[in-house]
Amino acid sequence: DAGVIQSPRHEVTEMGQEVTLRCKPISGHDYLFWYRQTMMRGLELLIYFNNNVPIDDSGMPEDRFSAKMPNASFSTLKIQPSEPRDSAVYFCASSSLGGGARGTQYFGPGTRLTVL
Amino acid sequence: DQQVKQNSPSLSVQEGRISILNCDYTNSMFDYFLWYKKYPAEGPTFLISISSIKDKNEDGRFTVFLNKSAKHLSLHIVPSQPGDSAVYFCAASVGTSGTYKYIFGTGTRLKVLA
């Protein structure tokens, strides 16, 4: 299996622009998570889906952030408009409760976002 | 408010010695704990976990200890190797039927010196 795939790996954009991050989870996994990593706050959970349905979006920082999962093999995280404080590494992870051990989460390589 | 805290941002240890990484949590409802390891430019990878019904779990060179009364867990690596140099994240979760999520700490950067 290719693991969790994220694109792009790096994104540099200017303040005010729209940014879309993409994720393909591991086939057969029914949970998908979006995280943001910063030095100050570590790994923060933004939102997670179960069977393509958003379950908990309490970590989404504000209305500028939105996430969708139109099907079991694709999810997007959109920031519009982007701001410099959104600069961080964004990770996508997937898991399956059927995998045991409370469903180990498998992370993608991340997207490093820089907003100038 | 950080529910999972890793108060040491970095740690250096000599090769062959023991590395001890610490983690504190505030939510007494957490019932499952994990450690993830992260190398630069890669995503975190699962290392070891422990359920709240246990106080120790061992996997090769890695052992996790849980002290529920102190709301504290630790990861011991013995012996430490240069390839263990990475950022280690502690995470906790609480399970309610059908849903769960992990709360991660801020990470501890371990450097194992050859």
mmCIF file of C-alpha atoms in Angstrom:
data_model
loop_
_atom_site.group_PDB
_atom_site.id
_atom_site.type_symbol
_atom_site.label_atom_id
_atom_site.label_comp_id
_atom_site.label_asym_id
_atom_site.label_seq_id
_atom_site.Cartn_x
_atom_site.Cartn_y
_atom_site.Cartn_z
ATOM 1 C CA ASP A 1 0.000 0.000 0.000
ATOM 2 C CA ALA A 2 1.248 3.502 -0.796
ATOM 3 C CA GLY A 3 0.227 4.867 2.563
ATOM 4 C CA VAL A 4 -1.506 8.193 3.075
ATOM 5 C CA ILE A 5 -0.786 10.535 0.178
ATOM 6 C CA GLN A 6 -0.789 14.299 0.534
ATOM 7 C CA SER A 7 -0.344 17.012 -2.045
ATOM 8 C CA PRO A 8 1.276 19.360 -2.506
ATOM 9 C CA ARG A 9 4.286 18.709 -0.253
ATOM 10 C CA HIS A 10 5.131 22.393 -0.155
ATOM 11 C CA GLU A 11 2.938 25.403 -0.783
ATOM 12 C CA VAL A 12 3.998 29.023 -0.746
ATOM 13 C CA THR A 13 1.297 31.602 -1.211
ATOM 14 C CA GLU A 14 0.547 35.207 -0.513
ATOM 15 C CA MET A 15 -1.760 36.489 2.178
ATOM 16 C CA GLY A 16 -5.348 36.570 1.018
ATOM 17 C CA GLN A 17 -5.030 33.746 -1.473
ATOM 18 C CA GLU A 18 -7.017 30.526 -1.332
ATOM 19 C CA VAL A 19 -5.105 27.377 -0.433
ATOM 20 C CA THR A 20 -6.304 23.806 -0.975
ATOM 21 C CA LEU A 21 -4.554 20.841 0.568
ATOM 22 C CA ARG A 22 -5.344 17.323 -0.618
ATOM 23 C CA CYS A 23 -5.291 13.908 0.991
ATOM 24 C CA LYS A 24 -5.812 10.343 -0.158
ATOM 25 C CA PRO A 25 -6.246 7.973 2.803
ATOM 26 C CA ILE A 26 -5.210 4.345 2.946
ATOM 27 C CA SER A 27 -7.709 2.193 1.101
ATOM 28 C CA GLY A 28 -10.209 0.596 3.456
ATOM 29 C CA HIS A 29 -9.700 3.079 6.261
ATOM 30 C CA ASP A 30 -12.924 4.664 7.438
ATOM 31 C CA TYR A 31 -11.500 7.478 9.597
ATOM 32 C CA LEU A 32 -9.668 10.504 8.240
ATOM 33 C CA PHE A 33 -8.025 13.212 10.340
ATOM 34 C CA TRP A 34 -6.543 16.615 9.549
ATOM 35 C CA TYR A 35 -3.865 17.968 11.895
ATOM 36 C CA ARG A 36 -1.759 21.106 12.020
ATOM 37 C CA GLN A 37 1.726 21.126 13.526
ATOM 38 C CA THR A 38 3.249 24.270 14.993
ATOM 39 C CA MET A 39 6.135 24.766 17.399
ATOM 40 C CA MET A 40 3.926 26.333 20.028
ATOM 41 C CA ARG A 41 0.979 23.938 19.971
ATOM 42 C CA GLY A 42 2.424 20.713 18.626
ATOM 43 C CA LEU A 43 0.010 18.514 16.690
ATOM 44 C CA GLU A 44 -3.500 19.941 16.805
ATOM 45 C CA LEU A 45 -6.477 18.010 15.532
ATOM 46 C CA LEU A 46 -8.502 20.227 13.215
ATOM 47 C CA ILE A 47 -11.284 17.907 12.071
ATOM 48 C CA TYR A 48 -12.007 14.249 11.568
ATOM 49 C CA PHE A 49 -14.358 12.233 9.388
ATOM 50 C CA ASN A 50 -15.901 8.813 9.767
ATOM 51 C CA ASN A 51 -17.254 7.197 6.609
ATOM 52 C CA ASN A 52 -16.919 10.555 4.825
ATOM 53 C CA VAL A 53 -19.048 12.359 7.428
ATOM 54 C CA PRO A 54 -17.474 15.115 9.574
ATOM 55 C CA ILE A 55 -17.664 14.016 13.198
ATOM 56 C CA ASP A 56 -15.779 16.676 15.124
ATOM 57 C CA ASP A 57 -14.653 20.012 13.690
ATOM 58 C CA SER A 58 -14.112 21.745 17.024
ATOM 59 C CA GLY A 59 -10.423 22.200 16.237
ATOM 60 C CA MET A 60 -10.972 24.205 13.077
ATOM 61 C CA PRO A 61 -9.569 27.599 14.018
ATOM 62 C CA GLU A 62 -12.105 29.810 12.276
ATOM 63 C CA ASP A 63 -14.484 30.110 9.371
ATOM 64 C CA ARG A 64 -11.635 30.602 6.952
ATOM 65 C CA PHE A 65 -10.939 26.877 7.266
ATOM 66 C CA SER A 66 -13.151 24.249 5.681
ATOM 67 C CA ALA A 67 -12.768 20.546 4.970
ATOM 68 C CA LYS A 68 -14.617 18.126 2.761
ATOM 69 C CA MET A 69 -14.558 14.432 2.067
ATOM 70 C CA PRO A 70 -16.600 13.801 -1.090
ATOM 71 C CA ASN A 71 -15.715 10.097 -1.179
ATOM 72 C CA ALA A 72 -13.773 7.463 0.729
ATOM 73 C CA SER A 73 -10.548 8.100 -1.158
ATOM 74 C CA PHE A 74 -10.236 11.876 -1.145
ATOM 75 C CA SER A 75 -10.371 14.817 1.239
ATOM 76 C CA THR A 76 -9.512 18.493 1.008
ATOM 77 C CA LEU A 77 -8.675 21.172 3.535
ATOM 78 C CA LYS A 78 -9.241 24.680 2.253
ATOM 79 C CA ILE A 79 -8.108 27.980 3.732
ATOM 80 C CA GLN A 80 -9.706 31.100 2.315
ATOM 81 C CA PRO A 81 -8.381 33.709 2.680
ATOM 82 C CA SER A 82 -4.996 32.579 3.947
ATOM 83 C CA GLU A 83 -3.047 34.566 6.549
ATOM 84 C CA PRO A 84 0.620 34.436 7.615
ATOM 85 C CA ARG A 85 -0.360 32.826 10.942
ATOM 86 C CA ASP A 86 -1.679 29.829 9.014
ATOM 87 C CA SER A 87 1.905 28.901 8.127
ATOM 88 C CA ALA A 88 2.470 25.404 9.512
ATOM 89 C CA VAL A 89 2.782 21.776 8.487
ATOM 90 C CA TYR A 90 -0.578 20.166 7.818
ATOM 91 C CA PHE A 91 -0.910 16.419 8.190
ATOM 92 C CA CYS A 92 -3.596 14.049 7.085
ATOM 93 C CA ALA A 93 -3.981 10.687 8.832
ATOM 94 C CA SER A 94 -6.275 7.717 8.393
ATOM 95 C CA SER A 95 -7.263 4.736 10.477
ATOM 96 C CA SER A 96 -9.696 1.905 10.834
ATOM 97 C CA LEU A 97 -11.171 0.797 14.128
ATOM 98 C CA GLY A 98 -11.123 -2.687 12.715
ATOM 99 C CA GLY A 99 -7.366 -2.450 12.733
ATOM 100 C CA GLY A 100 -7.270 -2.964 16.472
ATOM 101 C CA ALA A 101 -5.405 -0.986 19.123
ATOM 102 C CA ARG A 102 -8.050 1.729 19.102
ATOM 103 C CA GLY A 103 -7.293 2.186 15.382
ATOM 104 C CA THR A 104 -3.700 3.233 14.941
ATOM 105 C CA GLN A 105 -3.509 6.421 12.899
ATOM 106 C CA TYR A 106 -1.249 6.429 9.851
ATOM 107 C CA PHE A 107 0.048 9.822 8.856
ATOM 108 C CA GLY A 108 0.909 11.230 5.490
ATOM 109 C CA PRO A 109 4.168 13.118 4.880
ATOM 110 C CA GLY A 110 2.523 16.489 5.432
ATOM 111 C CA THR A 111 2.162 19.726 3.489
ATOM 112 C CA ARG A 112 4.393 22.585 4.557
ATOM 113 C CA LEU A 113 2.398 25.771 4.038
ATOM 114 C CA THR A 114 4.034 29.178 3.996
ATOM 115 C CA VAL A 115 1.832 32.247 3.735
ATOM 116 C CA LEU A 116 3.784 35.424 2.958
ATOM 117 C CA ASP B 1 -5.411 24.813 27.195
ATOM 118 C CA GLN B 2 -3.065 21.889 26.666
ATOM 119 C CA GLN B 3 -4.560 18.671 28.007
ATOM 120 C CA VAL B 4 -1.401 16.741 27.133
ATOM 121 C CA LYS B 5 1.900 18.330 28.065
ATOM 122 C CA GLN B 6 5.464 17.481 27.208
ATOM 123 C CA ASN B 7 7.456 19.927 29.282
ATOM 124 C CA SER B 8 10.874 19.076 27.893
ATOM 125 C CA PRO B 9 11.235 20.380 24.345
ATOM 126 C CA SER B 10 14.549 18.582 23.876
ATOM 127 C CA LEU B 11 16.730 15.849 25.347
ATOM 128 C CA SER B 12 20.259 14.653 24.566
ATOM 129 C CA VAL B 13 21.490 11.197 25.521
ATOM 130 C CA GLN B 14 24.647 9.225 24.860
ATOM 131 C CA GLU B 15 24.372 6.166 22.646
ATOM 132 C CA GLY B 16 23.782 3.032 24.709
ATOM 133 C CA ARG B 17 22.283 4.889 27.661
ATOM 134 C CA ILE B 18 18.617 5.127 28.629
ATOM 135 C CA SER B 19 16.372 7.837 27.190
ATOM 136 C CA ILE B 20 13.361 8.828 29.296
ATOM 137 C CA LEU B 21 10.686 11.007 27.748
ATOM 138 C CA ASN B 22 7.910 12.329 29.932
ATOM 139 C CA CYS B 23 4.312 13.325 29.375
ATOM 140 C CA ASP B 24 1.627 14.705 31.700
ATOM 141 C CA TYR B 25 -2.092 14.929 31.107
ATOM 142 C CA THR B 26 -4.941 16.692 32.835
ATOM 143 C CA ASN B 27 -8.068 14.858 31.714
ATOM 144 C CA SER B 28 -8.810 11.888 33.973
ATOM 145 C CA MET B 29 -11.170 10.524 31.322
ATOM 146 C CA PHE B 30 -8.297 9.623 28.989
ATOM 147 C CA ASP B 31 -8.119 5.843 28.790
ATOM 148 C CA TYR B 32 -5.632 5.136 26.025
ATOM 149 C CA PHE B 33 -2.186 6.586 25.459
ATOM 150 C CA LEU B 34 0.268 6.432 22.599
ATOM 151 C CA TRP B 35 3.718 7.527 21.547
ATOM 152 C CA TYR B 36 4.514 8.553 18.006
ATOM 153 C CA LYS B 37 7.943 9.189 16.513
ATOM 154 C CA LYS B 38 8.594 11.763 13.812
ATOM 155 C CA TYR B 39 11.627 12.174 11.577
ATOM 156 C CA PRO B 40 12.204 15.435 9.649
ATOM 157 C CA ALA B 41 10.106 15.829 6.506
ATOM 158 C CA GLU B 42 8.055 12.740 7.359
ATOM 159 C CA GLY B 43 4.741 12.149 9.068
ATOM 160 C CA PRO B 44 4.583 10.788 12.618
ATOM 161 C CA THR B 45 4.646 7.003 12.934
ATOM 162 C CA PHE B 46 3.120 4.922 15.696
ATOM 163 C CA LEU B 47 5.594 3.580 18.232
ATOM 164 C CA ILE B 48 3.844 2.080 21.251
ATOM 165 C CA SER B 49 0.597 2.373 23.178
ATOM 166 C CA ILE B 50 -0.872 1.562 26.570
ATOM 167 C CA SER B 51 -4.387 1.160 27.884
ATOM 168 C CA SER B 52 -5.364 2.701 31.208
ATOM 169 C CA ILE B 53 -5.965 -0.754 32.657
ATOM 170 C CA LYS B 54 -2.229 -1.402 32.504
ATOM 171 C CA ASP B 55 0.740 0.380 34.044
ATOM 172 C CA LYS B 56 3.440 -0.897 31.699
ATOM 173 C CA ASN B 57 3.790 -2.027 28.113
ATOM 174 C CA GLU B 58 6.981 -3.201 26.506
ATOM 175 C CA ASP B 59 8.036 -3.631 22.893
ATOM 176 C CA GLY B 60 11.675 -4.434 22.350
ATOM 177 C CA ARG B 61 13.810 -1.491 23.412
ATOM 178 C CA PHE B 62 10.730 0.659 24.106
ATOM 179 C CA THR B 63 8.712 0.617 27.324
ATOM 180 C CA VAL B 64 5.852 2.892 28.264
ATOM 181 C CA PHE B 65 4.909 3.395 31.902
ATOM 182 C CA LEU B 66 1.601 4.836 33.060
ATOM 183 C CA ASN B 67 0.971 6.355 36.484
ATOM 184 C CA LYS B 68 -2.729 7.146 36.578
ATOM 185 C CA SER B 69 -2.741 8.724 40.008
ATOM 186 C CA ALA B 70 -0.097 11.215 38.902
ATOM 187 C CA LYS B 71 -1.571 11.535 35.396
ATOM 188 C CA HIS B 72 1.863 10.867 34.015
ATOM 189 C CA LEU B 73 3.356 8.585 31.427
ATOM 190 C CA SER B 74 6.869 8.039 30.275
ATOM 191 C CA LEU B 75 8.675 6.357 27.413
ATOM 192 C CA HIS B 76 11.927 4.545 28.126
ATOM 193 C CA ILE B 77 14.318 3.640 25.328
ATOM 194 C CA VAL B 78 17.055 1.207 26.291
ATOM 195 C CA PRO B 79 19.640 1.166 24.872
ATOM 196 C CA SER B 80 19.374 4.395 22.909
ATOM 197 C CA GLN B 81 20.691 4.373 19.354
ATOM 198 C CA PRO B 82 21.538 7.236 16.972
ATOM 199 C CA GLY B 83 18.609 6.179 14.761
ATOM 200 C CA ASP B 84 16.283 6.991 17.656
ATOM 201 C CA SER B 85 17.024 10.692 17.163
ATOM 202 C CA ALA B 86 13.630 12.157 16.306
ATOM 203 C CA VAL B 87 10.742 14.130 17.755
ATOM 204 C CA TYR B 88 8.526 12.055 20.044
ATOM 205 C CA PHE B 89 4.878 12.938 20.531
ATOM 206 C CA CYS B 90 2.755 11.698 23.374
ATOM 207 C CA ALA B 91 -0.988 11.358 22.684
ATOM 208 C CA ALA B 92 -4.066 10.503 24.705
ATOM 209 C CA SER B 93 -7.576 9.542 23.774
ATOM 210 C CA VAL B 94 -10.931 8.930 25.354
ATOM 211 C CA GLY B 95 -13.256 6.449 23.765
ATOM 212 C CA THR B 96 -16.941 6.905 23.554
ATOM 213 C CA SER B 97 -18.906 4.474 21.489
ATOM 214 C CA GLY B 98 -18.198 4.912 17.825
ATOM 215 C CA THR B 99 -15.982 7.975 18.112
ATOM 216 C CA TYR B 100 -12.526 8.695 19.361
ATOM 217 C CA LYS B 101 -9.744 11.181 18.778
ATOM 218 C CA TYR B 102 -6.187 11.712 19.906
ATOM 219 C CA ILE B 103 -4.915 14.775 21.744
ATOM 220 C CA PHE B 104 -1.207 15.240 21.088
ATOM 221 C CA GLY B 105 1.453 17.002 23.116
ATOM 222 C CA THR B 106 3.949 19.488 21.708
ATOM 223 C CA GLY B 107 6.705 16.903 21.276
ATOM 224 C CA THR B 108 10.195 16.273 22.654
ATOM 225 C CA ARG B 109 13.189 16.303 20.328
ATOM 226 C CA LEU B 110 15.541 13.455 21.248
ATOM 227 C CA LYS B 111 19.148 13.543 20.126
ATOM 228 C CA VAL B 112 21.207 10.400 20.662
ATOM 229 C CA LEU B 113 24.905 11.182 20.527
ATOM 230 C CA ALA B 114 27.265 8.603 19.034
#
